[in-house]
Coordinates of C-alpha atoms and ligand atoms in Angstrom, one line a residue:
M109 CA 102.9 75.3 66.5
S110 CA 100.6 78.3 66.9
T111 CA 97.7 77.9 69.3
A112 CA 95.8 80.9 67.8
G113 CA 92.2 80.1 66.8
K114 CA 92.3 76.8 68.7
V115 CA 90.9 75.7 72.1
I116 CA 93.8 75.5 74.6
K117 CA 93.8 72.8 77.3
C118 CA 95.6 74.1 80.4
K119 CA 95.7 74.1 84.2
A120 CA 93.5 76.4 86.3
A121 CA 92.4 76.7 89.9
I122 CA 88.7 76.4 90.2
A123 CA 86.4 77.6 93.0
W124 CA 83.6 75.0 92.8
E125 CA 82.0 75.8 96.2
I126 CA 82.5 78.4 98.9
K127 CA 84.7 77.6 101.9
K128 CA 86.5 74.8 100.0
P129 CA 90.1 74.8 98.7
L130 CA 90.5 75.7 95.1
S131 CA 90.9 72.6 92.8
I132 CA 93.6 72.5 90.2
E133 CA 92.2 70.9 87.1
Q134 CA 92.6 70.8 83.3
I135 CA 90.2 73.3 81.6
E136 CA 89.5 74.3 78.0
V137 CA 90.0 77.9 77.1
S138 CA 88.2 79.0 73.9
P139 CA 89.9 81.3 71.4
P140 CA 89.1 85.0 71.8
K141 CA 86.1 86.3 70.0
A142 CA 86.0 89.7 68.3
H143 CA 87.4 92.4 70.5
E144 CA 88.8 89.9 73.0
V145 CA 92.3 88.9 73.9
R146 CA 93.7 85.5 75.1
I147 CA 96.6 86.0 77.6
K148 CA 99.2 83.5 78.9
I149 CA 99.4 84.4 82.6
L150 CA 102.9 84.3 83.9
A151 CA 102.5 85.7 87.4
T152 CA 99.5 86.4 89.7
G153 CA 99.2 87.7 93.2
I154 CA 96.7 86.5 95.8
C155 CA 94.5 89.4 97.0
R156 CA 92.0 89.3 99.9
S157 CA 89.2 90.0 97.4
D158 CA 89.8 86.5 95.9
D159 CA 89.5 85.1 99.4
H160 CA 86.3 87.1 100.1
V161 CA 84.8 85.1 97.2
I162 CA 86.0 81.8 98.7
S163 CA 84.7 82.7 102.2
G164 CA 81.4 83.7 100.7
A165 CA 81.7 87.4 101.8
F166 CA 81.9 88.6 98.2
A167 CA 79.1 86.7 96.6
M168 CA 79.9 85.5 93.1
P169 CA 78.4 82.8 90.8
L170 CA 80.3 79.5 91.0
P171 CA 82.1 77.6 89.6
M172 CA 84.5 80.4 88.9
V173 CA 88.2 81.0 88.0
L174 CA 89.3 83.6 90.5
G175 CA 92.4 85.8 90.4
H176 CA 92.6 89.4 89.2
E177 CA 96.1 90.7 90.1
A178 CA 98.3 89.5 87.3
A179 CA 100.7 90.0 84.4
G180 CA 101.2 87.9 81.3
V181 CA 101.9 87.8 77.5
V182 CA 99.3 88.0 74.8
E183 CA 98.8 84.6 73.1
S184 CA 96.3 85.7 70.4
V185 CA 93.7 88.3 69.7
G186 CA 90.2 88.3 68.3
E187 CA 89.0 90.2 65.2
G188 CA 89.3 94.0 65.5
V189 CA 91.7 94.1 68.4
T190 CA 94.3 96.8 67.8
C191 CA 95.4 97.8 71.3
V192 CA 97.6 94.7 71.8
K193 CA 99.3 92.0 69.7
P194 CA 100.6 88.5 70.3
G195 CA 103.8 88.7 72.4
D196 CA 103.0 91.9 74.2
K197 CA 103.5 92.0 77.9
V198 CA 100.2 93.0 79.5
I199 CA 98.3 93.5 82.7
P200 CA 94.6 92.5 82.9
L201 CA 92.3 95.2 84.3
F202 CA 89.6 94.3 86.8
V203 CA 88.2 97.8 86.3
P204 CA 88.0 98.1 82.5
Q205 CA 88.2 101.4 80.7
C206 CA 85.9 101.5 77.7
G207 CA 86.5 105.2 77.0
K208 CA 82.9 105.8 76.2
C209 CA 80.7 105.6 79.3
S210 CA 80.0 108.6 81.6
S211 CA 82.7 107.5 84.2
C212 CA 85.3 107.0 81.5
Q213 CA 84.5 110.4 80.0
S214 CA 84.4 112.3 83.3
T215 CA 87.6 113.4 84.9
K216 CA 85.9 112.7 88.3
G217 CA 85.5 108.9 88.1
N218 CA 87.2 105.6 87.1
L219 CA 84.6 102.9 87.6
C220 CA 83.8 102.2 83.9
T221 CA 80.2 100.9 83.5
A222 CA 81.7 97.8 81.7
N223 CA 83.0 96.6 85.1
D224 CA 81.7 93.4 86.6
L225 CA 82.2 94.3 90.2
S226 CA 78.9 95.9 90.9
S227 CA 76.7 93.3 89.1
G228 CA 79.0 90.3 89.6
Q229 CA 77.6 88.4 86.7
G230 CA 80.9 86.4 86.1
L231 CA 80.5 86.5 82.3
M232 CA 82.3 88.1 79.4
P233 CA 80.5 91.3 78.2
D234 CA 78.6 89.3 75.5
G235 CA 77.0 87.2 78.3
T236 CA 79.0 84.0 77.7
C237 CA 82.0 82.2 79.2
R238 CA 85.3 81.1 77.6
F239 CA 86.2 78.4 80.1
T240 CA 84.9 74.9 80.5
C241 CA 85.9 72.0 82.8
K242 CA 84.3 68.5 82.5
G243 CA 81.6 69.9 80.2
K244 CA 80.6 72.7 82.6
S245 CA 81.1 76.4 82.0
L246 CA 83.2 78.3 84.5
H247 CA 82.5 81.9 85.4
H248 CA 84.9 84.7 84.9
F249 CA 85.9 86.9 87.8
I250 CA 85.7 90.7 87.6
S251 CA 86.7 90.9 83.9
T252 CA 90.0 89.1 84.5
S253 CA 90.3 85.4 85.9
T254 CA 94.0 84.9 86.4
F255 CA 94.3 81.7 88.4
T256 CA 94.8 79.9 85.1
E257 CA 97.6 79.4 82.6
Y258 CA 95.5 81.1 79.9
T259 CA 92.6 83.5 80.2
V260 CA 90.4 85.5 77.8
V261 CA 89.5 89.1 78.5
H262 CA 87.7 91.9 76.6
E263 CA 90.1 94.4 75.0
N264 CA 88.8 97.1 77.4
A265 CA 90.2 95.0 80.2
V266 CA 93.8 94.7 79.2
V267 CA 96.7 97.0 78.6
K268 CA 100.2 96.7 77.2
I269 CA 103.1 97.5 79.6
D270 CA 106.9 98.0 79.3
D271 CA 108.6 95.0 77.6
A272 CA 111.3 95.1 80.2
A273 CA 109.0 95.0 83.3
P274 CA 109.5 92.0 85.6
L275 CA 106.1 90.4 85.5
E276 CA 106.4 88.6 88.9
K277 CA 106.6 92.1 90.5
V278 CA 104.5 94.4 88.4
C279 CA 101.5 92.0 88.7
L280 CA 100.9 93.9 91.9
V281 CA 100.1 97.0 89.8
G282 CA 97.1 95.1 88.6
C283 CA 95.5 95.4 92.0
G284 CA 97.1 95.7 95.5
F285 CA 99.7 98.4 95.0
S286 CA 97.6 100.6 92.7
T287 CA 94.5 100.3 94.9
G288 CA 96.1 101.3 98.2
Y289 CA 98.5 103.9 96.8
G290 CA 95.8 105.5 94.6
A291 CA 93.3 105.7 97.5
A292 CA 95.8 108.0 99.2
V293 CA 97.2 110.1 96.4
Q294 CA 94.2 110.1 94.1
T295 CA 90.9 109.5 95.9
A296 CA 91.8 111.2 99.2
K297 CA 94.4 113.6 97.7
V298 CA 96.4 113.5 100.9
E299 CA 98.2 116.8 101.4
P300 CA 101.7 117.5 102.7
G301 CA 101.8 117.8 106.5
S302 CA 98.5 115.9 107.1
T303 CA 97.8 113.2 109.6
C304 CA 96.5 109.9 108.3
A305 CA 95.3 106.6 109.7
V306 CA 95.3 103.4 107.7
F307 CA 93.1 100.6 109.1
G308 CA 94.4 97.2 107.9
L309 CA 98.1 96.7 107.1
G310 CA 97.9 94.0 104.4
G311 CA 99.2 94.4 100.9
V312 CA 96.6 97.1 100.0
G313 CA 96.8 98.9 103.4
L314 CA 100.6 99.1 103.2
S315 CA 100.3 100.5 99.7
A316 CA 98.0 103.2 101.2
V317 CA 100.7 103.9 103.8
M318 CA 103.2 104.3 100.9
G319 CA 100.8 106.7 99.1
C320 CA 100.3 108.8 102.3
K321 CA 104.1 109.0 102.6
A322 CA 104.6 109.9 99.0
A323 CA 101.9 112.7 99.4
G324 CA 103.9 114.2 102.2
A325 CA 101.8 113.2 105.2
S326 CA 103.7 114.0 108.4
R327 CA 101.9 111.4 110.6
I328 CA 100.7 108.0 109.4
I329 CA 99.1 105.8 112.0
G330 CA 98.8 102.2 111.2
V331 CA 95.9 100.3 112.8
D332 CA 95.8 96.5 112.8
I333 CA 94.9 93.7 115.2
N334 CA 98.0 91.7 114.1
K335 CA 101.0 93.4 115.5
D336 CA 103.3 91.3 113.3
K337 CA 102.3 93.7 110.5
F338 CA 103.8 96.7 112.4
P339 CA 107.5 96.5 111.5
K340 CA 106.9 96.5 107.7
A341 CA 104.3 99.3 108.1
K342 CA 107.0 101.4 109.8
E343 CA 109.5 100.5 107.2
L344 CA 107.1 101.7 104.5
G345 CA 106.2 105.0 106.2
A346 CA 103.9 104.5 109.2
T347 CA 105.1 106.8 112.0
E348 CA 103.4 104.8 114.6
C349 CA 101.1 101.7 114.8
V350 CA 98.2 100.8 117.2
N351 CA 96.5 97.6 117.9
P352 CA 92.8 98.1 118.8
L353 CA 93.0 95.0 121.0
D354 CA 95.4 96.8 123.4
F355 CA 92.7 99.3 124.4
K356 CA 89.4 99.2 126.2
K357 CA 88.2 102.3 124.4
P358 CA 86.9 102.2 120.8
I359 CA 89.7 102.7 118.3
N360 CA 88.3 106.0 117.1
E361 CA 88.6 107.4 120.6
V362 CA 92.2 106.2 120.8
L363 CA 92.9 108.0 117.6
F364 CA 91.4 111.2 118.9
D365 CA 93.6 110.9 122.0
L366 CA 96.6 110.4 119.8
T367 CA 95.9 113.5 117.8
G368 CA 95.2 115.9 120.7
G369 CA 91.4 115.6 120.3
E370 CA 91.4 116.6 116.7
G371 CA 91.1 113.3 114.8
V372 CA 93.0 112.5 111.7
D373 CA 92.8 114.4 108.4
Y374 CA 92.4 111.3 106.3
S375 CA 91.5 107.7 107.3
F376 CA 91.4 104.6 105.1
E377 CA 89.5 101.4 105.8
V378 CA 91.5 98.7 104.1
I379 CA 90.0 95.6 105.7
G380 CA 86.5 95.0 104.4
R381 CA 84.4 95.1 107.6
I382 CA 81.5 97.4 108.3
D383 CA 82.5 98.0 112.0
T384 CA 85.9 99.3 110.9
M385 CA 84.4 101.4 108.1
T386 CA 82.4 103.3 110.7
A387 CA 85.3 103.5 113.1
A388 CA 87.5 104.9 110.4
L389 CA 84.9 107.6 109.6
A390 CA 84.5 108.4 113.3
S391 CA 88.3 108.7 113.6
C392 CA 88.7 111.6 111.2
H393 CA 88.4 115.3 112.0
N394 CA 84.7 116.0 112.8
N395 CA 84.5 118.9 110.3
Y396 CA 87.0 118.5 107.4
G397 CA 88.1 114.9 107.9
T398 CA 87.9 112.5 104.9
S399 CA 87.5 108.8 105.2
V400 CA 87.9 106.4 102.3
I401 CA 86.5 102.9 102.1
V402 CA 88.9 100.6 100.2
G403 CA 88.0 97.2 101.8
V404 CA 85.3 95.3 99.9
P405 CA 82.1 95.4 101.9
P406 CA 80.6 92.0 102.7
S407 CA 77.7 91.3 100.2
A408 CA 74.3 92.6 101.4
A409 CA 75.8 94.2 104.5
Q410 CA 74.1 97.4 105.8
I411 CA 75.7 100.2 107.9
S412 CA 73.8 102.2 110.5
L413 CA 75.5 105.2 112.0
D414 CA 74.9 108.5 113.8
P415 CA 74.2 111.0 110.9
M416 CA 75.9 113.6 113.1
L417 CA 79.2 112.0 111.9
L418 CA 78.5 113.3 108.5
F419 CA 76.3 116.4 109.4
T420 CA 79.3 118.1 110.9
G421 CA 81.1 118.1 107.6
R422 CA 83.1 114.9 107.3
T423 CA 83.5 113.4 103.8
W424 CA 83.0 109.6 103.2
K425 CA 84.2 108.2 100.0
G426 CA 84.8 104.8 98.4
S427 CA 87.8 104.0 96.1
V428 CA 87.9 101.2 93.6
F429 CA 91.3 100.4 92.1
G430 CA 92.6 103.6 93.8
G431 CA 90.5 105.8 91.6
W432 CA 92.9 105.2 88.6
K433 CA 91.5 105.1 85.1
S434 CA 93.0 101.7 84.4
K435 CA 94.1 101.8 80.7
D436 CA 95.6 105.3 81.1
S437 CA 97.3 104.7 84.4
V438 CA 98.6 101.1 84.6
P439 CA 101.3 101.5 81.9
K440 CA 102.4 104.8 83.7
L441 CA 102.5 103.1 87.1
V442 CA 104.6 100.3 85.6
S443 CA 107.0 102.9 84.1
D444 CA 107.1 104.7 87.5
F445 CA 108.1 101.3 89.1
M446 CA 110.8 100.8 86.4
G447 CA 112.0 104.4 87.2
K448 CA 112.2 103.5 90.9
K449 CA 109.5 106.0 91.9
F450 CA 108.1 103.3 94.3
I451 CA 109.0 99.8 95.4
L452 CA 107.1 96.6 95.4
D453 CA 109.6 94.1 96.8
P454 CA 108.6 94.6 100.5
L455 CA 105.0 93.7 99.6
I456 CA 106.0 90.4 98.1
T457 CA 106.7 88.1 101.0
H458 CA 106.3 84.8 99.2
T459 CA 106.7 83.6 95.6
M460 CA 105.7 80.0 94.8
P461 CA 104.6 77.8 91.9
F462 CA 101.0 78.1 90.8
E463 CA 100.3 74.5 92.1
K464 CA 100.7 75.7 95.6
I465 CA 97.9 78.2 95.4
N466 CA 96.0 76.8 98.4
E467 CA 99.1 77.2 100.5
G468 CA 99.3 80.8 99.4
F469 CA 95.7 81.4 100.6
E470 CA 96.5 79.7 104.0
L471 CA 99.4 82.2 104.5
L472 CA 97.1 85.1 103.8
R473 CA 94.4 83.8 106.2
S474 CA 96.9 83.1 109.0
G475 CA 98.3 86.7 108.7
K476 CA 101.8 85.4 107.7
S477 CA 102.0 86.8 104.2
I478 CA 101.5 90.2 102.7
R479 CA 101.4 89.2 99.0
T480 CA 102.1 85.7 97.6
V481 CA 102.9 85.8 93.9
L482 CA 102.3 82.6 92.0
T483 CA 104.4 81.9 89.0
F484 CA 103.6 79.5 86.1
Ligands
PAD154 P1 94.8 91.5 103.9 O1 94.0 90.4 104.5 O2 96.2 91.2 103.5 O3 94.9 92.7 105.0 C1 93.9 93.0 105.9 C2 94.5 93.4 107.2 O4 93.4 93.9 108.1 C3 95.3 92.3 107.9 O5 96.6 92.8 108.2 C4 94.4 92.0 109.2 O6 95.2 91.7 110.3 C5 93.8 93.4 109.4 N1 92.5 93.3 110.1 C6 91.5 92.3 110.1 N2 90.5 92.6 110.9 C7 90.9 93.8 111.5 C8 90.2 94.6 112.5 N3 89.0 94.3 113.0 N4 90.8 95.8 112.9 C9 92.1 96.1 112.4 N5 92.7 95.4 111.4 C10 92.1 94.2 111.0 O7 94.0 92.1 102.7 P2 94.4 93.0 101.4 O8 95.3 94.1 101.9 O9 94.7 92.1 100.3 O10 92.9 93.7 101.1 C11 92.3 94.6 102.1 C12 90.9 94.9 101.7 O11 90.9 95.6 100.5 C13 90.1 93.6 101.4 O12 88.8 93.8 101.9 C14 90.1 93.6 99.9 O13 89.0 92.8 99.4 C15 90.0 95.0 99.6 C16 90.4 95.4 98.2 N6 89.8 96.4 97.6 C17 90.1 96.8 96.4 C18 89.4 98.0 95.8 O14 89.5 98.2 94.6 N7 88.7 98.7 96.6 C19 91.1 96.2 95.7 C20 91.8 95.2 96.3 C21 91.5 94.8 97.6
ZN155 ZN1 92.6 92.7 94.6
ZN156 ZN1 83.8 103.1 80.5

């Protein structure tokens, strides 16, 4: 029996309050309105950005259905949707691509103005919600909301992928892999022979390591306070790893020592802390070094720094979703995965049923997982 046009009752993990476990409950998911798509989610990864909302570091209106790194199948479409049809395998896009705004039209940017990262309203573009639980509306998370059996997204925030793609792997193209890899190959444009430092060796940082390697970097220095992350970083391309806790000196001085007083050509902050953002900037070459902020900054945080760090010529950039224009790039990245141009398996340390979502978050917080993929 078709569910199109009807309200679907299904399970979702709800964040009612910060610093509390997610609660799995039955919710009602409204049919998609015009230019919207309802998706049956089949696999979703747990990313630190979801945890930043739970911890309160990334302030969002609650209650909310979190999750943004996923893959699924289109259940039904609203009026006027032509980009996907029921049955298509798709990836939701936490950075939409409307094709019309200045960033979509420029070759220089990817952060479509239709994104809900900067304003964090937690609503569909028409200002309403498609989820309810016990009579209360639930907010949407950054145009996606994937910790649910069914979600509704705007057509600008979903793209069809290869029918043969394994969803429990390519869900990582929806965030972690593409973000880290793109920060290196696309935002920084790492060149062959260069020296790079990646701060934070989680799922996103390891993907940045892979990007640096693919771009031909000759030295890739992994930086993490959890040395258990080092073996995998080396397996994926890090030429050496350092633990800031092993040194009395600030880590930027350690990196200068390691590079004969030059600093690295490219550094990446993939943690989400302002002290490491400044340390990563200070670690790169004082004249032509480039540092890229990938970690989500804590809401309302301010950075103060010695302007000399920038005056001498360094470049400081941010990178959201690896600088990729999402609709154009996600299907290509999935094809590249299918063509074995990169691997995702080492990033997926755990796969578990959706019901175990809180266990998945505990593994991330304790530093024991890279990516946990939840299946439905
Ligand atoms: P993760 O928690 O798996 O990895 C973070 C790593 O940083 C861990 O290995 C930690 O041990 C390490 N770490 C923590 N504190 C320090 C420290 N002081 N010095 C050195 N290392 C430290 O997270 P993730 O890989 O899922 O995400 C990393 C960040 O990237 C996080 O802030 C997340 O919100 C952000 C992100 N940004 C985008 C984007 O589009 N810019 C997308 C996805 C994730
Ligand atoms: Zn993410
Ligand atoms: Zn746009």
